[in-house]
mmCIF file of C-alpha atoms in Angstrom:
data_model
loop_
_atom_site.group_PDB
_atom_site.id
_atom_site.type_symbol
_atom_site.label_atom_id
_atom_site.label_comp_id
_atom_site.label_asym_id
_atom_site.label_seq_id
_atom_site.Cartn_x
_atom_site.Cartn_y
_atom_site.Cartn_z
ATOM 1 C CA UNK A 229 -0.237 -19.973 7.854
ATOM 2 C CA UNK A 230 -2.612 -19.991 4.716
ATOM 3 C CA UNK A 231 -0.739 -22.578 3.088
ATOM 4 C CA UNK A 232 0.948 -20.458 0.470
ATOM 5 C CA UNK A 233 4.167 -21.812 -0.733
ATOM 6 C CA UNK A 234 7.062 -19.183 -0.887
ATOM 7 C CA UNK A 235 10.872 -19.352 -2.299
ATOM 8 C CA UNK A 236 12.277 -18.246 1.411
ATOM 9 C CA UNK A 237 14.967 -15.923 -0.357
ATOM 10 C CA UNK A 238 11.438 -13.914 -2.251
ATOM 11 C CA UNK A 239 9.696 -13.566 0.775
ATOM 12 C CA UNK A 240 11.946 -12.170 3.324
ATOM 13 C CA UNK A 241 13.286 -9.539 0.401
ATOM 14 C CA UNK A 242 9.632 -8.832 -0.174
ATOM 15 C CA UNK A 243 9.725 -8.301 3.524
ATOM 16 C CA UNK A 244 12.270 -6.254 4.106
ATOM 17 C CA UNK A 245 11.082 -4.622 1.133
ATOM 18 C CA UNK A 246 7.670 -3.830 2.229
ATOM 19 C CA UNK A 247 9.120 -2.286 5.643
ATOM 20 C CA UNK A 248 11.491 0.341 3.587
ATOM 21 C CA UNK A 249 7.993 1.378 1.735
ATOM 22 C CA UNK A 250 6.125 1.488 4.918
ATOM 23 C CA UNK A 251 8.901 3.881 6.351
ATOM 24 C CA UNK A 252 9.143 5.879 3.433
ATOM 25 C CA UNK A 253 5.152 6.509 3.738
ATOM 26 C CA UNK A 254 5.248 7.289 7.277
ATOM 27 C CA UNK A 255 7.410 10.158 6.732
ATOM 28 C CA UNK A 256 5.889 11.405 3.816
ATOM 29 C CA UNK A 257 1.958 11.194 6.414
ATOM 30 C CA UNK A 258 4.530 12.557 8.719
ATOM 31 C CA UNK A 259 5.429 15.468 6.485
ATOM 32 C CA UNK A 260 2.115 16.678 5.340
ATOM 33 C CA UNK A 261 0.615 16.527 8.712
ATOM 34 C CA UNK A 262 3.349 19.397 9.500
ATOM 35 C CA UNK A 263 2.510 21.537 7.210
ATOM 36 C CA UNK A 264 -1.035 20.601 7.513
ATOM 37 C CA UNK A 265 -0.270 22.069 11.049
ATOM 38 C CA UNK A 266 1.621 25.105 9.680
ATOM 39 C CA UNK A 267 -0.897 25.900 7.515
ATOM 40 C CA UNK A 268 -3.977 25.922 9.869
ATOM 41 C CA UNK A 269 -1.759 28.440 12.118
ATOM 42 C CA UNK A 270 -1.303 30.440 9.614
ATOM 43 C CA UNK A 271 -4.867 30.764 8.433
ATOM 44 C CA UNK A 272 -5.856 31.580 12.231
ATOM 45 C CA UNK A 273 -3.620 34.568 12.303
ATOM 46 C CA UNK A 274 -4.332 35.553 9.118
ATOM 47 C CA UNK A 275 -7.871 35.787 10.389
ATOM 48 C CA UNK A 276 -7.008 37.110 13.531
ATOM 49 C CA UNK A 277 -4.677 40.268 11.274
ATOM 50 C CA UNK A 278 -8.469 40.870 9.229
ATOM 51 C CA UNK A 279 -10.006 40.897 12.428
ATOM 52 C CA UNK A 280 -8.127 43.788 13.428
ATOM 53 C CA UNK A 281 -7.984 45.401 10.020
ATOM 54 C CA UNK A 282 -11.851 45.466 9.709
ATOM 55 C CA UNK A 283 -12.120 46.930 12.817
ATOM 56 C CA UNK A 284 -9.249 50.045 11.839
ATOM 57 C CA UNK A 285 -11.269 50.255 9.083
ATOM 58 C CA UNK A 286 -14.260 50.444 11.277
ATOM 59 C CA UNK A 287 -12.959 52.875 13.811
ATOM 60 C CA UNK A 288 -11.324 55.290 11.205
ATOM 61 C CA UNK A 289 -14.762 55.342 9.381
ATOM 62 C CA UNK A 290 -16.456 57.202 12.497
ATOM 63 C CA UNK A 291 -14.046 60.503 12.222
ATOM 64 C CA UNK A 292 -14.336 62.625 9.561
ATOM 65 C CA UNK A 293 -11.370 62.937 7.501
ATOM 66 C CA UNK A 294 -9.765 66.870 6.600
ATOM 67 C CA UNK A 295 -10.107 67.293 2.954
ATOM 68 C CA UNK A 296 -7.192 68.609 1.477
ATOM 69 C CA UNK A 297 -7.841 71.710 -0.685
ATOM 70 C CA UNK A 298 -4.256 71.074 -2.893
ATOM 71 C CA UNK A 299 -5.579 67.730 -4.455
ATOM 72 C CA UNK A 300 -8.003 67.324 -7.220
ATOM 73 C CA UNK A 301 -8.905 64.163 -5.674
ATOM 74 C CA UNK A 302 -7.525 60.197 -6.604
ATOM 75 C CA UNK A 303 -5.080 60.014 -9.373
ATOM 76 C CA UNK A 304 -5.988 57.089 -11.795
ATOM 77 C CA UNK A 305 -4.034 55.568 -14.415
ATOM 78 C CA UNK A 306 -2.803 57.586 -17.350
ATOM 79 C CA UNK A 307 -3.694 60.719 -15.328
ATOM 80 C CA UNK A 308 -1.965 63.799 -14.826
ATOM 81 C CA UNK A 309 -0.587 64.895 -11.163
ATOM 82 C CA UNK A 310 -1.478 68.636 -10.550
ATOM 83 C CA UNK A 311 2.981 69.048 -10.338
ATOM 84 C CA UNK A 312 2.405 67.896 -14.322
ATOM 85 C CA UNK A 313 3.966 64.517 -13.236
ATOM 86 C CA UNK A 314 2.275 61.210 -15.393
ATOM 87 C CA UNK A 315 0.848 58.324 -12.947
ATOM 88 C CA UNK A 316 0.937 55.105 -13.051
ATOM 89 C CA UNK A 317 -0.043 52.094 -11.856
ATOM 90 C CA UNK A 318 2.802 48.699 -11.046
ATOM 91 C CA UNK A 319 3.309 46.496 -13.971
ATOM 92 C CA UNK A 320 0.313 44.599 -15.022
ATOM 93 C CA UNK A 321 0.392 40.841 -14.690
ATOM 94 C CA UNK A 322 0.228 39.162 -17.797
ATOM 95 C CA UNK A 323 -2.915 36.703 -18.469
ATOM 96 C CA UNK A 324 -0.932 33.799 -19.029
ATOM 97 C CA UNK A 325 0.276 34.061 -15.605
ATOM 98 C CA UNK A 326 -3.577 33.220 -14.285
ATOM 99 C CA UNK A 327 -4.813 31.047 -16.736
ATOM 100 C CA UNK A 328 -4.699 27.217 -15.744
ATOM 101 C CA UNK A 329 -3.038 24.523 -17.678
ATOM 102 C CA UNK A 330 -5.764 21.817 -18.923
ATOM 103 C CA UNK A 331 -2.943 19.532 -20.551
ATOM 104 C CA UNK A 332 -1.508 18.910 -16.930
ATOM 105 C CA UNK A 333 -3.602 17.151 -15.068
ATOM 106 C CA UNK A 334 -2.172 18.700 -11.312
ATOM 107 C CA UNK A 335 -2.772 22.485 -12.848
ATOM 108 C CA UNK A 336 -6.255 22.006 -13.960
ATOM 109 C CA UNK A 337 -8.840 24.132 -11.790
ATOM 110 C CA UNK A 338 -10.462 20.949 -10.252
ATOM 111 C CA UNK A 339 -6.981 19.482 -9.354
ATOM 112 C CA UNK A 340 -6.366 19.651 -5.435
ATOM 113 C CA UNK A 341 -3.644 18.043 -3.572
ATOM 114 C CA UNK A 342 -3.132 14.525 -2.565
ATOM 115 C CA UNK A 343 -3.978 13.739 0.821
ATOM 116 C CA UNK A 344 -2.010 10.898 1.829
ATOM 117 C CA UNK A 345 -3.408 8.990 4.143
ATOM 118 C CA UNK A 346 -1.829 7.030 7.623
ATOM 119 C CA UNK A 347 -0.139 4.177 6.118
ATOM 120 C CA UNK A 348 -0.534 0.526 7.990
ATOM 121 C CA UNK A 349 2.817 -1.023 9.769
ATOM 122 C CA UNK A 350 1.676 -4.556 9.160
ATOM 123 C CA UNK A 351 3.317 -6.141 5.959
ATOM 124 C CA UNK A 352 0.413 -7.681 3.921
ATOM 125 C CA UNK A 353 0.788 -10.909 2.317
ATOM 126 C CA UNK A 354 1.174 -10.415 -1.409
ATOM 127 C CA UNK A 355 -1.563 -13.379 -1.979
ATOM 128 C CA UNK A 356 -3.954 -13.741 0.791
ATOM 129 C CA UNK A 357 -3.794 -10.094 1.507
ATOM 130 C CA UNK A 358 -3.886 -10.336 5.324
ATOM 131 C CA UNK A 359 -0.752 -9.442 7.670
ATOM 132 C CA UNK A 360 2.241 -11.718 7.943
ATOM 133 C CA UNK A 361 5.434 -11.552 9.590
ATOM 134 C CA UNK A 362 8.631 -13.443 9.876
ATOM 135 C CA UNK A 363 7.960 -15.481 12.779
ATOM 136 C CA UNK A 364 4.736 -17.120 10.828
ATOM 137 C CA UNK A 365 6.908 -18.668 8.459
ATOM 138 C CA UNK A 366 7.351 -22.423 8.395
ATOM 139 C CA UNK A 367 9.982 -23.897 6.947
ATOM 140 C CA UNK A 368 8.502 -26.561 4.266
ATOM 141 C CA UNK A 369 10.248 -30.015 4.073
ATOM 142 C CA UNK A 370 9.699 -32.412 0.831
ATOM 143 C CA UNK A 371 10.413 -35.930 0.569
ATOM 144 C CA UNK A 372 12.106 -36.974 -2.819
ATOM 145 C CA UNK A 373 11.104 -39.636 -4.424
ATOM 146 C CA UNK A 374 14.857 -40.789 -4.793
ATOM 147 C CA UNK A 375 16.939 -39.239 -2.104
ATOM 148 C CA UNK A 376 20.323 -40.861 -4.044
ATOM 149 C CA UNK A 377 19.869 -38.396 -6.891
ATOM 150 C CA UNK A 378 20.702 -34.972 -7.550
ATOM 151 C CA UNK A 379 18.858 -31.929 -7.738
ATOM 152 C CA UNK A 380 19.720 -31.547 -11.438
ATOM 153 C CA UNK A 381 18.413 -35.554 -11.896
ATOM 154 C CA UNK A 382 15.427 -34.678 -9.833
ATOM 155 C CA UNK A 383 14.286 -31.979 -11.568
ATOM 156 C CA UNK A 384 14.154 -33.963 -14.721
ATOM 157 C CA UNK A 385 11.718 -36.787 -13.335
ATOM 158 C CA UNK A 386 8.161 -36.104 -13.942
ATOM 159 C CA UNK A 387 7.448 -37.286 -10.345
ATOM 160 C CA UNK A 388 9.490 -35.748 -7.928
ATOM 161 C CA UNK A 389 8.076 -36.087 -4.231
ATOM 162 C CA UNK A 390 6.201 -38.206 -2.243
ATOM 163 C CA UNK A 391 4.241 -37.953 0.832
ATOM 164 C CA UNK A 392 6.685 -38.868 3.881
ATOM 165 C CA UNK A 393 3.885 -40.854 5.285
ATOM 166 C CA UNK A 394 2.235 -43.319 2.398
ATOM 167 C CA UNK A 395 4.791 -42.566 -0.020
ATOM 168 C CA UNK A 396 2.119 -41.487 -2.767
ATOM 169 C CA UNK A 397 3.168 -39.664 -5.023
ATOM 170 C CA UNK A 398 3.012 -35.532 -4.535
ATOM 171 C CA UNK A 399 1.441 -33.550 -7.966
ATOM 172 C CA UNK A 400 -0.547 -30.399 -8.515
ATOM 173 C CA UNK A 401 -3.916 -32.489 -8.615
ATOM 174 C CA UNK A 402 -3.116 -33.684 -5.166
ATOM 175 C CA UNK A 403 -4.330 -31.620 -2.228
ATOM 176 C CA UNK A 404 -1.334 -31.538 0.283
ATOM 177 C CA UNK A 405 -0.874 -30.224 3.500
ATOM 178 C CA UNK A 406 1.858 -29.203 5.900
ATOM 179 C CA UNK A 407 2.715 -30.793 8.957
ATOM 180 C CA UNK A 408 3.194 -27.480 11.345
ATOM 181 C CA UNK A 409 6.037 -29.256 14.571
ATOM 182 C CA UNK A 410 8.141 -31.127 11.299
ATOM 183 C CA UNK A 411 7.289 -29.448 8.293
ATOM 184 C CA UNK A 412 7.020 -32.095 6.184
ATOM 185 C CA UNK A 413 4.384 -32.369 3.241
ATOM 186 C CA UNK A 414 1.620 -34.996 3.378
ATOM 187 C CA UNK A 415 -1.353 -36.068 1.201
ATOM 188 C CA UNK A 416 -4.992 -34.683 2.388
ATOM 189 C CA UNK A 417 -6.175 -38.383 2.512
ATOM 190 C CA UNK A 418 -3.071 -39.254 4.865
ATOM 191 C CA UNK A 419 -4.372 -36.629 7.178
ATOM 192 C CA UNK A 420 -8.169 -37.447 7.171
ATOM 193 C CA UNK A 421 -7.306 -41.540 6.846
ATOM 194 C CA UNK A 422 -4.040 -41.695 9.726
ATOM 195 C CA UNK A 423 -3.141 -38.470 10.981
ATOM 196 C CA UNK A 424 -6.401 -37.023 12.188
ATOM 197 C CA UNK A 425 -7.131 -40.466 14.482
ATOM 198 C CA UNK A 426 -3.806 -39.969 17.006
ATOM 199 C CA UNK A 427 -3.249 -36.156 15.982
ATOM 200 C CA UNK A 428 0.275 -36.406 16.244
ATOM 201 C CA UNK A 429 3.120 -35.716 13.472
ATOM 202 C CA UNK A 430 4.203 -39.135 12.707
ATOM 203 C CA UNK A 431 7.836 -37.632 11.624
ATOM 204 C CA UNK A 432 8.759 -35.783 15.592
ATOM 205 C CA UNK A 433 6.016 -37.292 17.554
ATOM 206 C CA UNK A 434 4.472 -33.723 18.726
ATOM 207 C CA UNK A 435 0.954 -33.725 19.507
ATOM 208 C CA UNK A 436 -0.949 -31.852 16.252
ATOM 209 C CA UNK A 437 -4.240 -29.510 16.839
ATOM 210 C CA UNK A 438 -6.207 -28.193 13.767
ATOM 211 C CA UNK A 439 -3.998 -25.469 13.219
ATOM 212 C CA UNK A 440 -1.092 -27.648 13.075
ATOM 213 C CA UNK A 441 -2.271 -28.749 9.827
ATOM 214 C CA UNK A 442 -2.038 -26.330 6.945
ATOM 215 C CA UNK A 443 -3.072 -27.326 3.778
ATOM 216 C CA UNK A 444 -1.274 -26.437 1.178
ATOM 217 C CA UNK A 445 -2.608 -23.609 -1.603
ATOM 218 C CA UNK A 446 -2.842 -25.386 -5.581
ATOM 219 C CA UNK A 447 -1.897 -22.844 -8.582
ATOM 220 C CA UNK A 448 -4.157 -23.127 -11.512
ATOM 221 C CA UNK A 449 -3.225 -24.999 -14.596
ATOM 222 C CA UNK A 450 -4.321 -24.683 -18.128
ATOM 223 C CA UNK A 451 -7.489 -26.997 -17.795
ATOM 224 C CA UNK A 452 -10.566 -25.587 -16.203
ATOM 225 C CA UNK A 453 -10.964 -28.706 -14.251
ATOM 226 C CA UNK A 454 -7.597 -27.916 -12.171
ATOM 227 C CA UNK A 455 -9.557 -27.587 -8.551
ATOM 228 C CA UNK A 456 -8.419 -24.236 -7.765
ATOM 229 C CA UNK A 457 -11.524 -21.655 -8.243
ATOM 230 C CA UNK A 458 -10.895 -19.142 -10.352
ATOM 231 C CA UNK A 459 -13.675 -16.373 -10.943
ATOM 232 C CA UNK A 460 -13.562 -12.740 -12.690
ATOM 233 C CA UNK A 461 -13.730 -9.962 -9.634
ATOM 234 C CA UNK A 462 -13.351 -7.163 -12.229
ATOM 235 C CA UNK A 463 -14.444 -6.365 -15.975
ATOM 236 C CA UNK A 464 -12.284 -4.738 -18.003
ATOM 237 C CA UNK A 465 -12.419 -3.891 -21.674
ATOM 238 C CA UNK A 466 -10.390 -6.231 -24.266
ATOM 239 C CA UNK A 467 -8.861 -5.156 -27.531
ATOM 240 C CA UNK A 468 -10.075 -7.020 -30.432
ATOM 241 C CA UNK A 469 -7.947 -7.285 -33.789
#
């Protein structure tokens, strides 16, 4: 529908393509948001558990304890028991353990983890950008300029098509558009010359509206004065030798 022309093999792989990577997102957002979920229920009863413990604490803190005449009081590490016993303390954890990695960029201390977010179900198109589907594809028809020779012979001609109305000759300098009932390619000035006085497809006779007629998108060439608009949307730095 935005006049791009597509090899129909590329696009519906690029399709079906596109749908496998959309699925494959959805269950990863599908995924996280679990244990998302998991997580935020175990935080709440985590807080709930320190809720209680506080108040133990609290409540234990109001009696007096009975001090035990047989102890010396808290044991520390490298101490002596009063039975002549040593005490110690678990094994210490080493300080490599704790430090963070600054060579990996996912174990630095500012690294958090990806939130992915809700992917889209609509298959983009890869250049317009804006949603297309299978059903907004329209077949394209071109007229050869010979229809007695062979693809192989056609391909070595310099001028291959023509318009299927006037017959001109079809190039990348010559804005073209689609006929939307036939599919056939015309010339712009067919359209705004014939076509646009009647509105209707001179190949099957159906009666055309303005979005029947899709003109067709140009690639650039090598010359700047190819017609297509091309402008920098980004800078980026270049290497110089």
């Amino acid at each position: 529908p935005d006049g791009y022309l597509y090899e129909k093999q590329a696009i519906l792989e690029y399709i079906l393509h596109q749908k496998t990577e959309i699925a494959k997102k959805m269950k990863a957002y599908e995924k996280q948001k679990q244990a998302l979920k998991s997580n935020n229920q175990l935080e709440s009863k985590s807080e709930e558990r320190q809720k209680v413990e506080r108040f133990k604490t609290s409540e234990n803190s109001i009696v007096s304890k009975p001090i035990n005449p047989f102890t010396s009081g808290q044991k520390k590490d490298g101490q002596v028991s009063s039975s002549g016993e040593p005490v110690s303390a678990g094994p210490a954890t080493t300080s490599s353990q704790n430090l963070p990695s600054f060579w990996i960029p996912s174990l630095t201390p500012e690294a958090k983890p990806a939130v992915l977010k809700k992917p889209s179900k609509a298959v983009l198109c890869p250049m317009s950008g804006r949603p297309i589907k299978m059903n907004d594809l329209i077949p394209v028809r071109f007229t050869p300029l010979d229809p007695s020779l062979d693809r192989v012979a056609l391909l070595n001609r310099q001028e291959r098509y023509v318009c299927a109305v006037t017959r001109d000759a079809l190039g990348n300098s010559i804005p073209c558009a689609v006929l939307r009932p036939s599919g056939t390619v015309v010339t712009q000035e067919c359209v705004e010359k014939l076509i646009k006085k009647d509105m209707i497809d001179p190949v099957s006779g159906d009666k055309l509206t303005d979005k029947d007629i899709i003109p067709l998108q140009r690639g650039g060439t090598g010359f700047a004065g190819s017609g297509v608009d091309l402008r920098a949307k980004e800078a980026r730095p270049v290497m110089q030798a």
